[in-house]
């Protein structure tokens, strides 16, 4: 791997006690270009703008996908990735669906580990703190033709992260808009999936909600995801979450939550969840919790939900009584090396520089 170190390091200006998620970037990034049917040699270069034309195919025809993952620092300064092999598999699944070349395991894993190793000083330590890592693939060919691009870039950027939502949120169950459809790209982390969600989310926010619980496109009777998160519902002492499909993202945090809940002897049912079942549980008092999970948020508890112009409050549970927070605390303890990792999910990033 080619490494070009920056002559203008900004780490001295970083205040781990005062920063915003998503707009503070580490000093370096990974880039690798695809041309003539093959990937070139990956490079670590100073973070900064890249020169592209408005005719670049990625911004005209939407060939672009990404991943979200994190690195964590423990009290001894050791750094860990969390289940990176899942992100590697998923970015290639997304790339394949968008007719883009898959990246090699060496490009992905070595690029990320080298970048994280170089940027250890940027990783804040503490509850809810981490380094958010964004690998992405996008078409770079400069031509206005609606066809598969012949040039691409793989890149990795990273930003210090703190808790995304600090308070429980209010959500609206979708009755008209859908996030994805059968035969579409809902299972992929395609950039266009997020763009299409912004308008209905804005409409929900204008009604006083923070996010949307997406429902199926054909009947709007089954819960699918919430915002950019996988969704969970607890009725009595049973946790329900929809099965992954071509419409639902195979979330790394989702899979971790399911395995952790089962290890804690909680009853988990991976099956379709109808709005009617949620409403009936709300009426008879058995709806205990609803929450979303994802890499950026880890867990976001819902305080209320809206459906058919009515708003319903959810019970306020203590950390000990909440399944969502019990599982979250166990997960973050594993991620941050505060407890044993019986699943083998942590990957230590060795020091090489």
mmCIF file of C-alpha atoms in Angstrom:
data_model
loop_
_atom_site.group_PDB
_atom_site.id
_atom_site.type_symbol
_atom_site.label_atom_id
_atom_site.label_comp_id
_atom_site.label_asym_id
_atom_site.label_seq_id
_atom_site.Cartn_x
_atom_site.Cartn_y
_atom_site.Cartn_z
ATOM 1 C CA UNK A 1 0.000 0.000 0.000
ATOM 2 C CA UNK A 2 1.259 3.454 -0.942
ATOM 3 C CA UNK A 3 1.245 5.905 1.990
ATOM 4 C CA UNK A 4 1.498 9.652 1.441
ATOM 5 C CA UNK A 5 1.523 11.366 4.823
ATOM 6 C CA UNK A 6 0.080 14.833 5.229
ATOM 7 C CA UNK A 7 2.436 17.765 5.838
ATOM 8 C CA UNK A 8 -0.357 19.650 7.572
ATOM 9 C CA UNK A 9 -1.749 17.479 10.371
ATOM 10 C CA UNK A 10 -4.887 18.857 12.040
ATOM 11 C CA UNK A 11 -5.010 16.520 15.036
ATOM 12 C CA UNK A 12 -3.683 19.277 17.330
ATOM 13 C CA UNK A 13 -6.878 21.274 16.650
ATOM 14 C CA UNK A 14 -9.215 18.404 17.552
ATOM 15 C CA UNK A 15 -11.045 18.803 20.861
ATOM 16 C CA UNK A 16 -12.518 15.417 21.899
ATOM 17 C CA UNK A 17 -14.758 17.251 24.368
ATOM 18 C CA UNK A 18 -16.263 19.536 21.734
ATOM 19 C CA UNK A 19 -16.931 18.264 18.227
ATOM 20 C CA UNK A 20 -19.847 17.488 15.949
ATOM 21 C CA UNK A 21 -20.489 14.090 14.415
ATOM 22 C CA UNK A 22 -19.950 13.854 10.677
ATOM 23 C CA UNK A 23 -18.131 17.071 9.806
ATOM 24 C CA UNK A 24 -14.727 16.606 11.449
ATOM 25 C CA UNK A 25 -12.495 14.352 9.373
ATOM 26 C CA UNK A 26 -9.218 12.647 10.229
ATOM 27 C CA UNK A 27 -6.007 13.660 8.488
ATOM 28 C CA UNK A 28 -5.897 10.880 5.912
ATOM 29 C CA UNK A 29 -8.150 8.787 3.698
ATOM 30 C CA UNK A 30 -7.936 5.664 1.551
ATOM 31 C CA UNK A 31 -8.407 5.844 -2.226
ATOM 32 C CA UNK A 32 -8.116 3.212 -4.950
ATOM 33 C CA UNK A 33 -9.104 3.562 -8.609
ATOM 34 C CA UNK A 34 -10.661 1.029 -10.965
ATOM 35 C CA UNK A 35 -9.826 1.317 -14.654
ATOM 36 C CA UNK A 36 -9.313 -1.037 -17.601
ATOM 37 C CA UNK A 37 -11.154 -3.794 -15.774
ATOM 38 C CA UNK A 38 -9.080 -3.908 -12.595
ATOM 39 C CA UNK A 39 -8.372 -2.138 -9.332
ATOM 40 C CA UNK A 40 -5.091 -0.261 -8.975
ATOM 41 C CA UNK A 41 -2.949 -0.070 -5.870
ATOM 42 C CA UNK A 42 -4.656 1.370 -2.779
ATOM 43 C CA UNK A 43 -3.220 4.588 -1.358
ATOM 44 C CA UNK A 44 -3.363 6.416 1.963
ATOM 45 C CA UNK A 45 -3.363 10.125 1.096
ATOM 46 C CA UNK A 46 -4.053 13.402 2.945
ATOM 47 C CA UNK A 47 -7.769 13.994 3.426
ATOM 48 C CA UNK A 48 -9.166 16.587 1.053
ATOM 49 C CA UNK A 49 -11.198 17.303 -2.084
ATOM 50 C CA UNK A 50 -10.872 15.140 -5.177
ATOM 51 C CA UNK A 51 -11.125 16.611 -8.652
ATOM 52 C CA UNK A 52 -14.222 15.318 -10.465
ATOM 53 C CA UNK A 53 -16.376 16.657 -13.287
ATOM 54 C CA UNK A 54 -20.135 17.341 -13.036
ATOM 55 C CA UNK A 55 -20.349 14.781 -15.851
ATOM 56 C CA UNK A 56 -19.085 12.057 -13.486
ATOM 57 C CA UNK A 57 -21.415 9.083 -13.870
ATOM 58 C CA UNK A 58 -21.808 8.495 -10.137
ATOM 59 C CA UNK A 59 -23.685 11.756 -9.650
ATOM 60 C CA UNK A 60 -25.678 11.457 -12.878
ATOM 61 C CA UNK A 61 -26.769 7.821 -12.809
ATOM 62 C CA UNK A 62 -26.443 6.895 -9.156
ATOM 63 C CA UNK A 63 -23.818 4.161 -9.148
ATOM 64 C CA UNK A 64 -22.715 4.716 -5.563
ATOM 65 C CA UNK A 65 -22.851 2.688 -2.356
ATOM 66 C CA UNK A 66 -21.248 2.861 1.069
ATOM 67 C CA UNK A 67 -20.781 1.203 4.442
ATOM 68 C CA UNK A 68 -20.847 2.421 8.018
ATOM 69 C CA UNK A 69 -18.615 0.925 10.709
ATOM 70 C CA UNK A 70 -16.730 2.008 13.814
ATOM 71 C CA UNK A 71 -13.432 1.731 15.651
ATOM 72 C CA UNK A 72 -13.361 1.880 19.461
ATOM 73 C CA UNK A 73 -10.580 2.759 21.896
ATOM 74 C CA UNK A 74 -10.367 1.148 25.324
ATOM 75 C CA UNK A 75 -8.903 2.560 28.549
ATOM 76 C CA UNK A 76 -5.442 1.245 27.654
ATOM 77 C CA UNK A 77 -5.438 2.944 24.249
ATOM 78 C CA UNK A 78 -5.943 -0.267 22.295
ATOM 79 C CA UNK A 79 -8.183 0.057 19.253
ATOM 80 C CA UNK A 80 -10.758 -2.425 17.959
ATOM 81 C CA UNK A 81 -12.961 -2.809 14.908
ATOM 82 C CA UNK A 82 -16.354 -4.463 15.295
ATOM 83 C CA UNK A 83 -17.287 -7.295 12.909
ATOM 84 C CA UNK A 84 -15.606 -5.694 9.858
ATOM 85 C CA UNK A 85 -16.006 -8.869 7.822
ATOM 86 C CA UNK A 86 -19.763 -8.203 7.752
ATOM 87 C CA UNK A 87 -19.204 -4.750 6.256
ATOM 88 C CA UNK A 88 -16.816 -6.187 3.667
ATOM 89 C CA UNK A 89 -19.390 -8.754 2.556
ATOM 90 C CA UNK A 90 -22.191 -6.196 2.453
ATOM 91 C CA UNK A 91 -20.368 -3.528 0.441
ATOM 92 C CA UNK A 92 -19.698 -6.131 -2.226
ATOM 93 C CA UNK A 93 -23.335 -7.227 -2.144
ATOM 94 C CA UNK A 94 -24.338 -3.594 -2.689
ATOM 95 C CA UNK A 95 -21.737 -3.097 -5.421
ATOM 96 C CA UNK A 96 -22.902 -6.194 -7.270
ATOM 97 C CA UNK A 97 -26.545 -5.034 -7.234
ATOM 98 C CA UNK A 98 -25.478 -1.663 -8.671
ATOM 99 C CA UNK A 99 -23.325 -3.308 -11.390
ATOM 100 C CA UNK A 100 -20.091 -2.028 -9.840
ATOM 101 C CA UNK A 101 -16.850 -4.001 -9.358
ATOM 102 C CA UNK A 102 -16.402 -5.724 -6.024
ATOM 103 C CA UNK A 103 -13.435 -4.750 -3.866
ATOM 104 C CA UNK A 104 -10.916 -7.304 -2.641
ATOM 105 C CA UNK A 105 -10.659 -8.300 1.002
ATOM 106 C CA UNK A 106 -7.079 -7.014 1.051
ATOM 107 C CA UNK A 107 -8.132 -3.567 -0.239
ATOM 108 C CA UNK A 108 -10.954 -3.296 2.239
ATOM 109 C CA UNK A 109 -9.461 -4.774 5.409
ATOM 110 C CA UNK A 110 -5.866 -3.622 5.022
ATOM 111 C CA UNK A 111 -6.939 -0.156 3.904
ATOM 112 C CA UNK A 112 -9.207 0.326 6.913
ATOM 113 C CA UNK A 113 -6.783 -1.159 9.446
ATOM 114 C CA UNK A 114 -3.897 0.953 8.110
ATOM 115 C CA UNK A 115 -5.998 4.123 8.187
ATOM 116 C CA UNK A 116 -7.304 3.457 11.701
ATOM 117 C CA UNK A 117 -3.805 2.637 12.931
ATOM 118 C CA UNK A 118 -2.470 5.926 11.542
ATOM 119 C CA UNK A 119 -5.322 7.939 13.045
ATOM 120 C CA UNK A 120 -5.405 6.496 16.577
ATOM 121 C CA UNK A 121 -5.098 9.966 18.084
ATOM 122 C CA UNK A 122 -8.415 10.937 16.490
ATOM 123 C CA UNK A 123 -10.343 8.150 18.230
ATOM 124 C CA UNK A 124 -12.010 9.519 21.372
ATOM 125 C CA UNK A 125 -12.318 7.269 24.402
ATOM 126 C CA UNK A 126 -15.426 7.208 26.550
ATOM 127 C CA UNK A 127 -19.058 6.171 26.692
ATOM 128 C CA UNK A 128 -20.737 6.585 23.310
ATOM 129 C CA UNK A 129 -17.500 7.724 21.615
ATOM 130 C CA UNK A 130 -15.818 6.087 18.623
ATOM 131 C CA UNK A 131 -14.379 6.670 15.175
ATOM 132 C CA UNK A 132 -17.019 6.356 12.464
ATOM 133 C CA UNK A 133 -15.594 4.837 9.270
ATOM 134 C CA UNK A 134 -17.202 5.319 5.862
ATOM 135 C CA UNK A 135 -16.008 3.039 3.022
ATOM 136 C CA UNK A 136 -17.629 3.856 -0.333
ATOM 137 C CA UNK A 137 -17.566 2.943 -4.012
ATOM 138 C CA UNK A 138 -18.728 5.295 -6.758
ATOM 139 C CA UNK A 139 -18.551 5.638 -10.545
ATOM 140 C CA UNK A 140 -16.058 8.245 -11.780
ATOM 141 C CA UNK A 141 -16.149 7.961 -15.564
ATOM 142 C CA UNK A 142 -16.748 11.336 -17.192
ATOM 143 C CA UNK A 143 -19.448 10.673 -19.792
ATOM 144 C CA UNK A 144 -23.167 11.372 -20.100
ATOM 145 C CA UNK A 145 -24.363 7.954 -21.187
ATOM 146 C CA UNK A 146 -26.860 5.879 -19.251
ATOM 147 C CA UNK A 147 -24.802 2.711 -19.023
ATOM 148 C CA UNK A 148 -22.487 0.916 -16.621
ATOM 149 C CA UNK A 149 -19.439 3.014 -15.852
ATOM 150 C CA UNK A 150 -15.956 1.793 -16.746
ATOM 151 C CA UNK A 151 -14.178 3.755 -13.992
ATOM 152 C CA UNK A 152 -14.711 3.748 -10.222
ATOM 153 C CA UNK A 153 -13.146 4.828 -6.978
ATOM 154 C CA UNK A 154 -13.054 3.014 -3.658
ATOM 155 C CA UNK A 155 -12.474 5.418 -0.778
ATOM 156 C CA UNK A 156 -12.508 5.370 3.016
ATOM 157 C CA UNK A 157 -12.962 8.470 5.159
ATOM 158 C CA UNK A 158 -13.390 8.652 8.929
ATOM 159 C CA UNK A 159 -14.827 11.056 11.481
ATOM 160 C CA UNK A 160 -14.842 11.067 15.306
ATOM 161 C CA UNK A 161 -18.291 10.089 16.548
ATOM 162 C CA UNK A 162 -20.486 10.638 19.556
ATOM 163 C CA UNK A 163 -24.038 9.553 20.337
ATOM 164 C CA UNK A 164 -26.312 10.279 17.366
ATOM 165 C CA UNK A 165 -29.543 10.618 19.334
ATOM 166 C CA UNK A 166 -29.214 11.504 23.015
ATOM 167 C CA UNK A 167 -32.939 11.327 23.853
ATOM 168 C CA UNK A 168 -35.790 8.973 22.908
ATOM 169 C CA UNK A 169 -37.473 9.900 19.628
ATOM 170 C CA UNK A 170 -40.982 10.096 18.232
ATOM 171 C CA UNK A 171 -41.736 8.230 15.006
ATOM 172 C CA UNK A 172 -44.534 8.177 12.438
ATOM 173 C CA UNK A 173 -45.676 4.921 10.852
ATOM 174 C CA UNK A 174 -45.721 5.449 7.087
ATOM 175 C CA UNK A 175 -49.066 5.112 5.328
ATOM 176 C CA UNK A 176 -48.121 6.315 1.831
ATOM 177 C CA UNK A 177 -44.368 6.577 1.238
ATOM 178 C CA UNK A 178 -42.082 3.524 1.075
ATOM 179 C CA UNK A 179 -38.339 3.154 1.492
ATOM 180 C CA UNK A 180 -37.992 0.238 -0.917
ATOM 181 C CA UNK A 181 -39.900 -2.219 -3.098
ATOM 182 C CA UNK A 182 -39.703 -5.828 -4.257
ATOM 183 C CA UNK A 183 -37.058 -6.186 -6.919
ATOM 184 C CA UNK A 184 -35.398 -2.934 -5.870
ATOM 185 C CA UNK A 185 -32.245 -2.045 -3.971
ATOM 186 C CA UNK A 186 -33.561 -1.797 -0.424
ATOM 187 C CA UNK A 187 -31.146 -4.467 0.830
ATOM 188 C CA UNK A 188 -28.163 -2.518 -0.516
ATOM 189 C CA UNK A 189 -26.588 0.562 1.025
ATOM 190 C CA UNK A 190 -27.161 2.467 -2.207
ATOM 191 C CA UNK A 191 -26.732 6.228 -1.916
ATOM 192 C CA UNK A 192 -30.044 6.795 -3.685
ATOM 193 C CA UNK A 193 -31.962 4.942 -0.983
ATOM 194 C CA UNK A 194 -31.187 7.739 1.440
ATOM 195 C CA UNK A 195 -31.921 10.584 -0.962
ATOM 196 C CA UNK A 196 -35.386 9.167 -1.650
ATOM 197 C CA UNK A 197 -36.132 9.029 2.089
ATOM 198 C CA UNK A 198 -35.369 12.674 2.833
ATOM 199 C CA UNK A 199 -38.605 14.219 1.518
ATOM 200 C CA UNK A 200 -41.065 11.988 3.431
ATOM 201 C CA UNK A 201 -38.875 12.325 6.520
ATOM 202 C CA UNK A 202 -39.049 16.100 6.223
ATOM 203 C CA UNK A 203 -42.845 15.914 6.002
ATOM 204 C CA UNK A 204 -42.947 13.782 9.156
ATOM 205 C CA UNK A 205 -40.693 16.249 10.970
ATOM 206 C CA UNK A 206 -43.042 19.081 10.021
ATOM 207 C CA UNK A 207 -45.743 17.131 11.881
ATOM 208 C CA UNK A 208 -43.551 16.947 14.985
ATOM 209 C CA UNK A 209 -41.939 13.552 14.513
ATOM 210 C CA UNK A 210 -38.227 12.738 14.439
ATOM 211 C CA UNK A 211 -38.293 9.779 12.063
ATOM 212 C CA UNK A 212 -40.444 7.434 9.999
ATOM 213 C CA UNK A 213 -41.199 3.767 10.534
ATOM 214 C CA UNK A 214 -41.303 2.519 6.956
ATOM 215 C CA UNK A 215 -43.951 0.014 5.924
ATOM 216 C CA UNK A 216 -44.184 -2.335 2.943
ATOM 217 C CA UNK A 217 -44.844 -0.704 -0.434
ATOM 218 C CA UNK A 218 -47.819 -2.872 -1.444
ATOM 219 C CA UNK A 219 -50.107 -2.799 1.606
ATOM 220 C CA UNK A 220 -48.417 -0.517 4.193
ATOM 221 C CA UNK A 221 -49.422 -3.124 6.752
ATOM 222 C CA UNK A 222 -46.010 -4.454 7.774
ATOM 223 C CA UNK A 223 -43.144 -2.681 9.516
ATOM 224 C CA UNK A 224 -39.832 -2.774 7.650
ATOM 225 C CA UNK A 225 -37.284 -0.238 8.919
ATOM 226 C CA UNK A 226 -37.206 3.034 10.846
ATOM 227 C CA UNK A 227 -35.385 5.924 9.226
ATOM 228 C CA UNK A 228 -31.965 4.431 8.454
ATOM 229 C CA UNK A 229 -32.294 1.808 11.187
ATOM 230 C CA UNK A 230 -33.589 -1.726 11.591
ATOM 231 C CA UNK A 231 -36.662 -1.806 13.806
ATOM 232 C CA UNK A 232 -37.555 -3.895 16.880
ATOM 233 C CA UNK A 233 -40.832 -4.220 18.788
ATOM 234 C CA UNK A 234 -41.328 -5.743 22.240
ATOM 235 C CA UNK A 235 -44.783 -7.101 23.066
ATOM 236 C CA UNK A 236 -45.026 -8.471 26.603
ATOM 237 C CA UNK A 237 -41.634 -10.216 26.952
ATOM 238 C CA UNK A 238 -41.137 -11.152 23.304
ATOM 239 C CA UNK A 239 -38.969 -9.179 20.881
ATOM 240 C CA UNK A 240 -40.052 -9.050 17.240
ATOM 241 C CA UNK A 241 -38.016 -7.854 14.263
ATOM 242 C CA UNK A 242 -38.726 -8.261 10.540
ATOM 243 C CA UNK A 243 -36.637 -10.798 8.614
ATOM 244 C CA UNK A 244 -34.095 -9.453 6.166
ATOM 245 C CA UNK A 245 -35.206 -9.468 2.551
ATOM 246 C CA UNK A 246 -34.529 -7.665 -0.715
ATOM 247 C CA UNK A 247 -36.289 -4.694 0.925
ATOM 248 C CA UNK A 248 -34.637 -4.754 4.354
ATOM 249 C CA UNK A 249 -30.961 -4.121 5.101
ATOM 250 C CA UNK A 250 -28.965 -6.906 6.717
ATOM 251 C CA UNK A 251 -27.809 -4.678 9.559
ATOM 252 C CA UNK A 252 -24.690 -5.621 11.518
ATOM 253 C CA UNK A 253 -26.128 -4.081 14.685
ATOM 254 C CA UNK A 254 -29.437 -5.845 14.018
ATOM 255 C CA UNK A 255 -27.733 -9.237 13.792
ATOM 256 C CA UNK A 256 -25.689 -8.481 16.920
ATOM 257 C CA UNK A 257 -28.839 -7.488 18.832
ATOM 258 C CA UNK A 258 -30.571 -10.731 17.910
ATOM 259 C CA UNK A 259 -27.622 -12.869 18.996
ATOM 260 C CA UNK A 260 -27.153 -10.937 22.235
ATOM 261 C CA UNK A 261 -30.867 -11.104 23.099
ATOM 262 C CA UNK A 262 -30.830 -14.860 22.592
ATOM 263 C CA UNK A 263 -27.693 -15.202 24.728
ATOM 264 C CA UNK A 264 -29.507 -13.277 27.476
ATOM 265 C CA UNK A 265 -32.362 -15.804 27.304
ATOM 266 C CA UNK A 266 -34.766 -13.286 25.770
ATOM 267 C CA UNK A 267 -37.437 -14.568 23.414
ATOM 268 C CA UNK A 268 -36.756 -13.247 19.898
ATOM 269 C CA UNK A 269 -39.090 -13.794 16.946
ATOM 270 C CA UNK A 270 -37.740 -12.897 13.496
ATOM 271 C CA UNK A 271 -40.970 -12.578 11.541
ATOM 272 C CA UNK A 272 -43.155 -9.986 9.795
ATOM 273 C CA UNK A 273 -44.725 -7.477 12.193
ATOM 274 C CA UNK A 274 -48.072 -6.014 11.147
ATOM 275 C CA UNK A 275 -49.268 -2.553 12.084
ATOM 276 C CA UNK A 276 -52.500 -4.202 13.288
ATOM 277 C CA UNK A 277 -50.566 -6.311 15.800
ATOM 278 C CA UNK A 278 -48.708 -3.226 17.082
ATOM 279 C CA UNK A 279 -51.967 -1.271 17.410
ATOM 280 C CA UNK A 280 -53.716 -4.130 19.215
ATOM 281 C CA UNK A 281 -50.793 -4.416 21.642
ATOM 282 C CA UNK A 282 -50.945 -0.660 22.207
ATOM 283 C CA UNK A 283 -54.658 -0.863 22.998
ATOM 284 C CA UNK A 284 -54.411 -3.809 25.400
ATOM 285 C CA UNK A 285 -51.290 -2.535 27.170
ATOM 286 C CA UNK A 286 -48.859 -5.248 26.069
ATOM 287 C CA UNK A 287 -46.743 -3.002 23.811
ATOM 288 C CA UNK A 288 -43.695 -2.474 25.986
ATOM 289 C CA UNK A 289 -41.019 -1.031 23.701
ATOM 290 C CA UNK A 290 -40.121 -0.030 20.157
ATOM 291 C CA UNK A 291 -36.622 0.900 19.042
ATOM 292 C CA UNK A 292 -34.267 1.204 16.098
ATOM 293 C CA UNK A 293 -30.690 -0.015 15.751
ATOM 294 C CA UNK A 294 -27.825 0.891 13.434
ATOM 295 C CA UNK A 295 -24.097 1.529 13.390
ATOM 296 C CA UNK A 296 -24.277 5.287 13.885
ATOM 297 C CA UNK A 297 -27.011 5.261 16.553
ATOM 298 C CA UNK A 298 -26.401 1.818 18.117
ATOM 299 C CA UNK A 299 -29.868 2.040 19.695
ATOM 300 C CA UNK A 300 -32.588 4.663 19.547
ATOM 301 C CA UNK A 301 -35.558 4.122 21.862
ATOM 302 C CA UNK A 302 -38.958 5.397 20.675
ATOM 303 C CA UNK A 303 -40.963 7.438 23.154
ATOM 304 C CA UNK A 304 -44.076 7.621 20.962
ATOM 305 C CA UNK A 305 -45.410 6.755 17.539
ATOM 306 C CA UNK A 306 -48.030 8.203 15.234
ATOM 307 C CA UNK A 307 -50.521 6.381 13.048
ATOM 308 C CA UNK A 308 -53.634 7.608 11.226
ATOM 309 C CA UNK A 309 -53.424 11.101 12.712
ATOM 310 C CA UNK A 310 -53.184 9.805 16.288
ATOM 311 C CA UNK A 311 -50.128 9.843 18.528
ATOM 312 C CA UNK A 312 -49.482 7.117 21.096
ATOM 313 C CA UNK A 313 -47.041 7.287 24.009
ATOM 314 C CA UNK A 314 -44.894 4.287 24.855
ATOM 315 C CA UNK A 315 -44.045 3.248 28.444
ATOM 316 C CA UNK A 316 -41.074 4.918 30.121
ATOM 317 C CA UNK A 317 -38.913 2.053 31.340
ATOM 318 C CA UNK A 318 -35.818 2.051 33.515
ATOM 319 C CA UNK A 319 -32.528 0.858 32.063
ATOM 320 C CA UNK A 320 -32.952 -2.384 34.004
ATOM 321 C CA UNK A 321 -36.476 -3.027 32.688
ATOM 322 C CA UNK A 322 -35.759 -2.015 29.101
ATOM 323 C CA UNK A 323 -34.729 -4.868 26.818
ATOM 324 C CA UNK A 324 -33.455 -2.314 24.288
ATOM 325 C CA UNK A 325 -31.070 -0.668 26.744
ATOM 326 C CA UNK A 326 -30.025 -3.946 28.373
ATOM 327 C CA UNK A 327 -28.919 -5.313 25.001
ATOM 328 C CA UNK A 328 -27.360 -1.980 24.003
ATOM 329 C CA UNK A 329 -25.263 -1.851 27.181
ATOM 330 C CA UNK A 330 -24.038 -5.394 26.593
ATOM 331 C CA UNK A 331 -23.189 -4.607 22.974
ATOM 332 C CA UNK A 332 -21.299 -1.393 23.719
ATOM 333 C CA UNK A 333 -19.368 -3.156 26.481
ATOM 334 C CA UNK A 334 -18.176 -5.733 23.946
ATOM 335 C CA UNK A 335 -17.350 -3.049 21.382
ATOM 336 C CA UNK A 336 -15.347 -0.997 23.885
ATOM 337 C CA UNK A 337 -13.490 -3.981 25.415
ATOM 338 C CA UNK A 338 -15.190 -3.583 28.784
ATOM 339 C CA UNK A 339 -16.165 -7.247 28.970
ATOM 340 C CA UNK A 340 -15.435 -10.615 27.411
ATOM 341 C CA UNK A 341 -16.311 -11.133 23.756
ATOM 342 C CA UNK A 342 -17.770 -14.662 23.555
ATOM 343 C CA UNK A 343 -18.753 -14.139 19.906
ATOM 344 C CA UNK A 344 -15.313 -13.152 18.612
ATOM 345 C CA UNK A 345 -16.663 -9.888 17.211
ATOM 346 C CA UNK A 346 -13.782 -7.598 18.219
ATOM 347 C CA UNK A 347 -10.785 -7.251 15.908
ATOM 348 C CA UNK A 348 -7.773 -5.568 17.466
ATOM 349 C CA UNK A 349 -5.943 -3.110 15.217
ATOM 350 C CA UNK A 350 -2.262 -3.741 15.738
ATOM 351 C CA UNK A 351 0.199 -0.866 15.985
ATOM 352 C CA UNK A 352 2.480 -0.708 12.950
ATOM 353 C CA UNK A 353 3.702 2.888 12.916
#
